JSON list of C-alpha atoms in Angstrom, two decimals:
[
{"chain": "A", "resi": 546, "resn": "MET", "atom": "CA", "xyz": [5.29, 45.33, 28.19]},
{"chain": "A", "resi": 547, "resn": "VAL", "atom": "CA", "xyz": [6.93, 45.80, 24.82]},
{"chain": "A", "resi": 548, "resn": "ASN", "atom": "CA", "xyz": [9.94, 43.83, 26.03]},
{"chain": "A", "resi": 549, "resn": "ASN", "atom": "CA", "xyz": [7.73, 41.00, 27.26]},
{"chain": "A", "resi": 550, "resn": "GLN", "atom": "CA", "xyz": [6.01, 40.92, 23.91]},
{"chain": "A", "resi": 551, "resn": "ILE", "atom": "CA", "xyz": [9.32, 40.79, 22.07]},
{"chain": "A", "resi": 552, "resn": "ILE", "atom": "CA", "xyz": [10.62, 38.03, 24.34]},
{"chain": "A", "resi": 553, "resn": "GLY", "atom": "CA", "xyz": [7.35, 36.14, 23.97]},
{"chain": "A", "resi": 554, "resn": "ASP", "atom": "CA", "xyz": [7.49, 36.45, 20.19]},
{"chain": "A", "resi": 555, "resn": "ARG", "atom": "CA", "xyz": [11.12, 35.32, 20.14]},
{"chain": "A", "resi": 556, "resn": "ASP", "atom": "CA", "xyz": [10.34, 32.30, 22.32]},
{"chain": "A", "resi": 557, "resn": "ALA", "atom": "CA", "xyz": [7.45, 31.40, 20.04]},
{"chain": "A", "resi": 558, "resn": "LEU", "atom": "CA", "xyz": [9.79, 31.51, 17.07]},
{"chain": "A", "resi": 559, "resn": "LEU", "atom": "CA", "xyz": [12.39, 29.36, 18.84]},
{"chain": "A", "resi": 560, "resn": "SER", "atom": "CA", "xyz": [10.01, 26.78, 20.22]},
{"chain": "A", "resi": 561, "resn": "PRO", "atom": "CA", "xyz": [9.98, 23.42, 18.48]},
{"chain": "A", "resi": 562, "resn": "SER", "atom": "CA", "xyz": [7.28, 22.90, 15.93]},
{"chain": "A", "resi": 563, "resn": "SER", "atom": "CA", "xyz": [4.38, 20.62, 16.59]},
{"chain": "A", "resi": 564, "resn": "PRO", "atom": "CA", "xyz": [5.28, 17.01, 15.83]},
{"chain": "A", "resi": 565, "resn": "LEU", "atom": "CA", "xyz": [4.10, 15.49, 12.60]},
{"chain": "A", "resi": 566, "resn": "SER", "atom": "CA", "xyz": [0.90, 13.53, 12.98]},
{"chain": "A", "resi": 567, "resn": "PRO", "atom": "CA", "xyz": [0.30, 10.29, 11.08]},
{"chain": "A", "resi": 568, "resn": "GLU", "atom": "CA", "xyz": [-2.07, 12.29, 8.85]},
{"chain": "A", "resi": 569, "resn": "ASP", "atom": "CA", "xyz": [0.68, 14.86, 8.18]},
{"chain": "A", "resi": 570, "resn": "LEU", "atom": "CA", "xyz": [3.11, 12.10, 7.24]},
{"chain": "A", "resi": 571, "resn": "ALA", "atom": "CA", "xyz": [0.55, 10.51, 4.91]},
{"chain": "A", "resi": 572, "resn": "ALA", "atom": "CA", "xyz": [-0.14, 13.86, 3.22]},
{"chain": "A", "resi": 573, "resn": "LEU", "atom": "CA", "xyz": [3.58, 14.58, 2.89]},
{"chain": "A", "resi": 574, "resn": "ARG", "atom": "CA", "xyz": [4.22, 11.09, 1.49]},
{"chain": "A", "resi": 575, "resn": "ASP", "atom": "CA", "xyz": [1.44, 11.59, -1.09]},
{"chain": "A", "resi": 576, "resn": "ASN", "atom": "CA", "xyz": [2.89, 14.98, -2.02]},
{"chain": "A", "resi": 577, "resn": "LEU", "atom": "CA", "xyz": [6.36, 13.47, -2.46]},
{"chain": "A", "resi": 578, "resn": "HIS", "atom": "CA", "xyz": [4.97, 10.67, -4.63]},
{"chain": "A", "resi": 579, "resn": "GLU", "atom": "CA", "xyz": [3.17, 13.25, -6.80]},
{"chain": "A", "resi": 580, "resn": "GLN", "atom": "CA", "xyz": [6.37, 15.27, -7.13]},
{"chain": "A", "resi": 581, "resn": "ARG", "atom": "CA", "xyz": [8.27, 12.13, -8.11]},
{"chain": "A", "resi": 582, "resn": "LEU", "atom": "CA", "xyz": [5.75, 11.30, -10.85]},
{"chain": "A", "resi": 583, "resn": "PHE", "atom": "CA", "xyz": [5.79, 14.90, -12.09]},
{"chain": "A", "resi": 584, "resn": "ARG", "atom": "CA", "xyz": [9.62, 15.02, -12.32]},
{"chain": "A", "resi": 585, "resn": "GLU", "atom": "CA", "xyz": [9.81, 11.62, -14.00]},
{"chain": "A", "resi": 586, "resn": "GLU", "atom": "CA", "xyz": [7.25, 12.75, -16.58]},
{"chain": "A", "resi": 587, "resn": "GLN", "atom": "CA", "xyz": [9.08, 16.04, -17.03]},
{"chain": "A", "resi": 588, "resn": "LEU", "atom": "CA", "xyz": [12.32, 14.17, -17.74]},
{"chain": "A", "resi": 589, "resn": "ARG", "atom": "CA", "xyz": [10.55, 11.90, -20.24]},
{"chain": "A", "resi": 590, "resn": "GLN", "atom": "CA", "xyz": [9.07, 14.90, -22.05]},
{"chain": "A", "resi": 591, "resn": "ILE", "atom": "CA", "xyz": [12.37, 16.74, -22.23]},
{"chain": "A", "resi": 592, "resn": "ALA", "atom": "CA", "xyz": [14.05, 13.63, -23.62]},
{"chain": "A", "resi": 593, "resn": "THR", "atom": "CA", "xyz": [11.43, 13.23, -26.35]},
{"chain": "A", "resi": 594, "resn": "VAL", "atom": "CA", "xyz": [11.41, 16.81, -27.67]},
{"chain": "A", "resi": 595, "resn": "PRO", "atom": "CA", "xyz": [11.86, 16.44, -31.42]},
{"chain": "A", "resi": 596, "resn": "SER", "atom": "CA", "xyz": [14.78, 18.25, -33.03]},
{"chain": "A", "resi": 597, "resn": "ARG", "atom": "CA", "xyz": [14.46, 19.65, -36.54]},
{"chain": "A", "resi": 598, "resn": "ALA", "atom": "CA", "xyz": [17.30, 20.10, -38.96]},
{"chain": "A", "resi": 599, "resn": "ASP", "atom": "CA", "xyz": [16.03, 23.30, -40.60]},
{"chain": "A", "resi": 600, "resn": "GLU", "atom": "CA", "xyz": [18.16, 26.43, -40.58]},
{"chain": "A", "resi": 601, "resn": "LEU", "atom": "CA", "xyz": [16.17, 28.25, -37.89]},
{"chain": "A", "resi": 602, "resn": "THR", "atom": "CA", "xyz": [16.43, 25.34, -35.47]},
{"chain": "A", "resi": 603, "resn": "GLN", "atom": "CA", "xyz": [20.15, 25.01, -36.14]},
{"chain": "A", "resi": 604, "resn": "ARG", "atom": "CA", "xyz": [20.63, 28.66, -35.19]},
{"chain": "A", "resi": 605, "resn": "ARG", "atom": "CA", "xyz": [18.63, 28.18, -32.01]},
{"chain": "A", "resi": 606, "resn": "SER", "atom": "CA", "xyz": [19.88, 24.71, -31.20]},
{"chain": "A", "resi": 607, "resn": "ALA", "atom": "CA", "xyz": [22.81, 25.76, -29.01]},
{"chain": "A", "resi": 608, "resn": "ALA", "atom": "CA", "xyz": [20.59, 27.91, -26.80]},
{"chain": "A", "resi": 609, "resn": "GLN", "atom": "CA", "xyz": [17.84, 25.28, -26.77]},
{"chain": "A", "resi": 610, "resn": "THR", "atom": "CA", "xyz": [20.31, 22.57, -25.88]},
{"chain": "A", "resi": 611, "resn": "GLU", "atom": "CA", "xyz": [21.66, 24.68, -23.01]},
{"chain": "A", "resi": 612, "resn": "VAL", "atom": "CA", "xyz": [18.13, 25.27, -21.67]},
{"chain": "A", "resi": 613, "resn": "ARG", "atom": "CA", "xyz": [17.27, 21.58, -21.96]},
{"chain": "A", "resi": 614, "resn": "VAL", "atom": "CA", "xyz": [20.48, 20.57, -20.17]},
{"chain": "A", "resi": 615, "resn": "LYS", "atom": "CA", "xyz": [19.68, 22.96, -17.31]},
{"chain": "A", "resi": 616, "resn": "LEU", "atom": "CA", "xyz": [16.07, 21.75, -17.11]},
{"chain": "A", "resi": 617, "resn": "VAL", "atom": "CA", "xyz": [17.20, 18.13, -17.00]},
{"chain": "A", "resi": 618, "resn": "ALA", "atom": "CA", "xyz": [19.78, 18.88, -14.30]},
{"chain": "A", "resi": 619, "resn": "SER", "atom": "CA", "xyz": [17.22, 20.75, -12.20]},
{"chain": "A", "resi": 620, "resn": "ALA", "atom": "CA", "xyz": [14.57, 18.04, -12.59]},
{"chain": "A", "resi": 621, "resn": "ARG", "atom": "CA", "xyz": [17.08, 15.32, -11.69]},
{"chain": "A", "resi": 622, "resn": "MET", "atom": "CA", "xyz": [18.22, 17.26, -8.61]},
{"chain": "A", "resi": 623, "resn": "VAL", "atom": "CA", "xyz": [14.66, 17.73, -7.34]},
{"chain": "A", "resi": 624, "resn": "LEU", "atom": "CA", "xyz": [13.85, 14.09, -8.13]},
{"chain": "A", "resi": 625, "resn": "ALA", "atom": "CA", "xyz": [16.89, 12.97, -6.12]},
{"chain": "A", "resi": 626, "resn": "ASP", "atom": "CA", "xyz": [15.79, 15.17, -3.20]},
{"chain": "A", "resi": 627, "resn": "VAL", "atom": "CA", "xyz": [12.27, 13.74, -3.35]},
{"chain": "A", "resi": 628, "resn": "GLU", "atom": "CA", "xyz": [13.55, 10.16, -3.45]},
{"chain": "A", "resi": 629, "resn": "ALA", "atom": "CA", "xyz": [15.91, 10.88, -0.53]},
{"chain": "A", "resi": 630, "resn": "ALA", "atom": "CA", "xyz": [12.99, 12.28, 1.49]},
{"chain": "A", "resi": 631, "resn": "LEU", "atom": "CA", "xyz": [10.92, 9.17, 0.74]},
{"chain": "A", "resi": 632, "resn": "ALA", "atom": "CA", "xyz": [13.86, 7.00, 1.85]},
{"chain": "A", "resi": 633, "resn": "ARG", "atom": "CA", "xyz": [14.19, 8.98, 5.10]},
{"chain": "A", "resi": 634, "resn": "MET", "atom": "CA", "xyz": [10.46, 8.51, 5.65]},
{"chain": "A", "resi": 635, "resn": "ALA", "atom": "CA", "xyz": [10.74, 4.75, 5.12]},
{"chain": "A", "resi": 636, "resn": "GLU", "atom": "CA", "xyz": [13.68, 4.61, 7.55]},
{"chain": "A", "resi": 637, "resn": "GLY", "atom": "CA", "xyz": [11.92, 6.68, 10.20]},
{"chain": "A", "resi": 638, "resn": "ARG", "atom": "CA", "xyz": [14.41, 9.57, 9.92]},
{"chain": "A", "resi": 639, "resn": "TYR", "atom": "CA", "xyz": [12.13, 12.03, 8.13]},
{"chain": "A", "resi": 640, "resn": "GLY", "atom": "CA", "xyz": [11.66, 15.54, 9.48]},
{"chain": "A", "resi": 641, "resn": "ARG", "atom": "CA", "xyz": [15.00, 15.98, 11.25]},
{"chain": "A", "resi": 642, "resn": "CYS", "atom": "CA", "xyz": [17.59, 18.54, 10.17]},
{"chain": "A", "resi": 643, "resn": "HIS", "atom": "CA", "xyz": [20.73, 16.98, 8.66]},
{"chain": "A", "resi": 644, "resn": "LEU", "atom": "CA", "xyz": [22.94, 19.52, 10.46]},
{"chain": "A", "resi": 645, "resn": "CYS", "atom": "CA", "xyz": [21.53, 20.26, 13.91]},
{"chain": "A", "resi": 646, "resn": "ARG", "atom": "CA", "xyz": [19.35, 17.12, 14.18]},
{"chain": "A", "resi": 647, "resn": "ARG", "atom": "CA", "xyz": [16.42, 19.16, 15.50]},
{"chain": "A", "resi": 648, "resn": "PRO", "atom": "CA", "xyz": [12.93, 18.64, 14.09]},
{"chain": "A", "resi": 649, "resn": "ILE", "atom": "CA", "xyz": [12.18, 20.62, 10.94]},
{"chain": "A", "resi": 650, "resn": "ASP", "atom": "CA", "xyz": [9.12, 22.83, 11.42]},
{"chain": "A", "resi": 651, "resn": "ARG", "atom": "CA", "xyz": [5.90, 21.20, 10.28]},
{"chain": "A", "resi": 652, "resn": "GLU", "atom": "CA", "xyz": [5.01, 24.33, 8.29]},
{"chain": "A", "resi": 653, "resn": "ARG", "atom": "CA", "xyz": [8.33, 24.17, 6.42]},
{"chain": "A", "resi": 654, "resn": "LEU", "atom": "CA", "xyz": [7.80, 20.52, 5.54]},
{"chain": "A", "resi": 655, "resn": "MET", "atom": "CA", "xyz": [4.28, 21.25, 4.31]},
{"chain": "A", "resi": 656, "resn": "ILE", "atom": "CA", "xyz": [5.75, 23.80, 1.89]},
{"chain": "A", "resi": 657, "resn": "VAL", "atom": "CA", "xyz": [8.98, 21.94, 1.02]},
{"chain": "A", "resi": 658, "resn": "PRO", "atom": "CA", "xyz": [8.39, 18.28, 1.93]},
{"chain": "A", "resi": 659, "resn": "GLN", "atom": "CA", "xyz": [11.82, 17.23, 0.66]},
{"chain": "A", "resi": 660, "resn": "ALA", "atom": "CA", "xyz": [13.61, 19.71, 2.99]},
{"chain": "A", "resi": 661, "resn": "ARG", "atom": "CA", "xyz": [16.79, 18.32, 4.56]},
{"chain": "A", "resi": 662, "resn": "TYR", "atom": "CA", "xyz": [17.49, 21.30, 6.81]},
{"chain": "A", "resi": 663, "resn": "CYS", "atom": "CA", "xyz": [15.57, 23.41, 9.29]},
{"chain": "A", "resi": 664, "resn": "ALA", "atom": "CA", "xyz": [15.08, 27.04, 8.25]},
{"chain": "A", "resi": 665, "resn": "ARG", "atom": "CA", "xyz": [17.97, 28.25, 10.43]},
{"chain": "A", "resi": 666, "resn": "CYS", "atom": "CA", "xyz": [20.49, 25.74, 9.07]},
{"chain": "A", "resi": 667, "resn": "GLN", "atom": "CA", "xyz": [19.28, 26.35, 5.51]},
{"chain": "A", "resi": 668, "resn": "GLN", "atom": "CA", "xyz": [19.98, 30.08, 5.95]},
{"chain": "A", "resi": 669, "resn": "VAL", "atom": "CA", "xyz": [23.45, 29.31, 7.29]},
{"chain": "A", "resi": 670, "resn": "ARG", "atom": "CA", "xyz": [24.17, 27.04, 4.31]},
{"chain": "A", "resi": 671, "resn": "GLU", "atom": "CA", "xyz": [22.96, 29.63, 1.81]},
{"chain": "A", "resi": 672, "resn": "ALA", "atom": "CA", "xyz": [24.96, 32.41, 3.49]},
{"chain": "A", "resi": 673, "resn": "GLY", "atom": "CA", "xyz": [28.10, 30.29, 3.14]},
{"chain": "A", "resi": 674, "resn": "ARG", "atom": "CA", "xyz": [27.76, 29.99, -0.64]}
]
């Protein structure tokens, strides 16, 4: 019975996720639009941070500049991922893994709506780094 339970659990993990409903797609699209607005605003705010010429700021400026550069790069990367997901949605290709072409689990997309890879392929990619 333990073996049957293990096999049953494994099969449940390997079974394809439930397809995305129109409501799911609408919620995911709204989430992606919100993320886009957030990242665009974040980039605007980072760009408008005032810099002071006093001695303390000059000492900190190199570190602050490095942090700002990393924040901008991260925000731009997420924004590009969000825009790519919206484009895939518009083209009818949303929710499929870029590597294995299988559907990405609904639960994964609800957590990371801009995901390009299923959980298995994402793990393989990260292990290869």
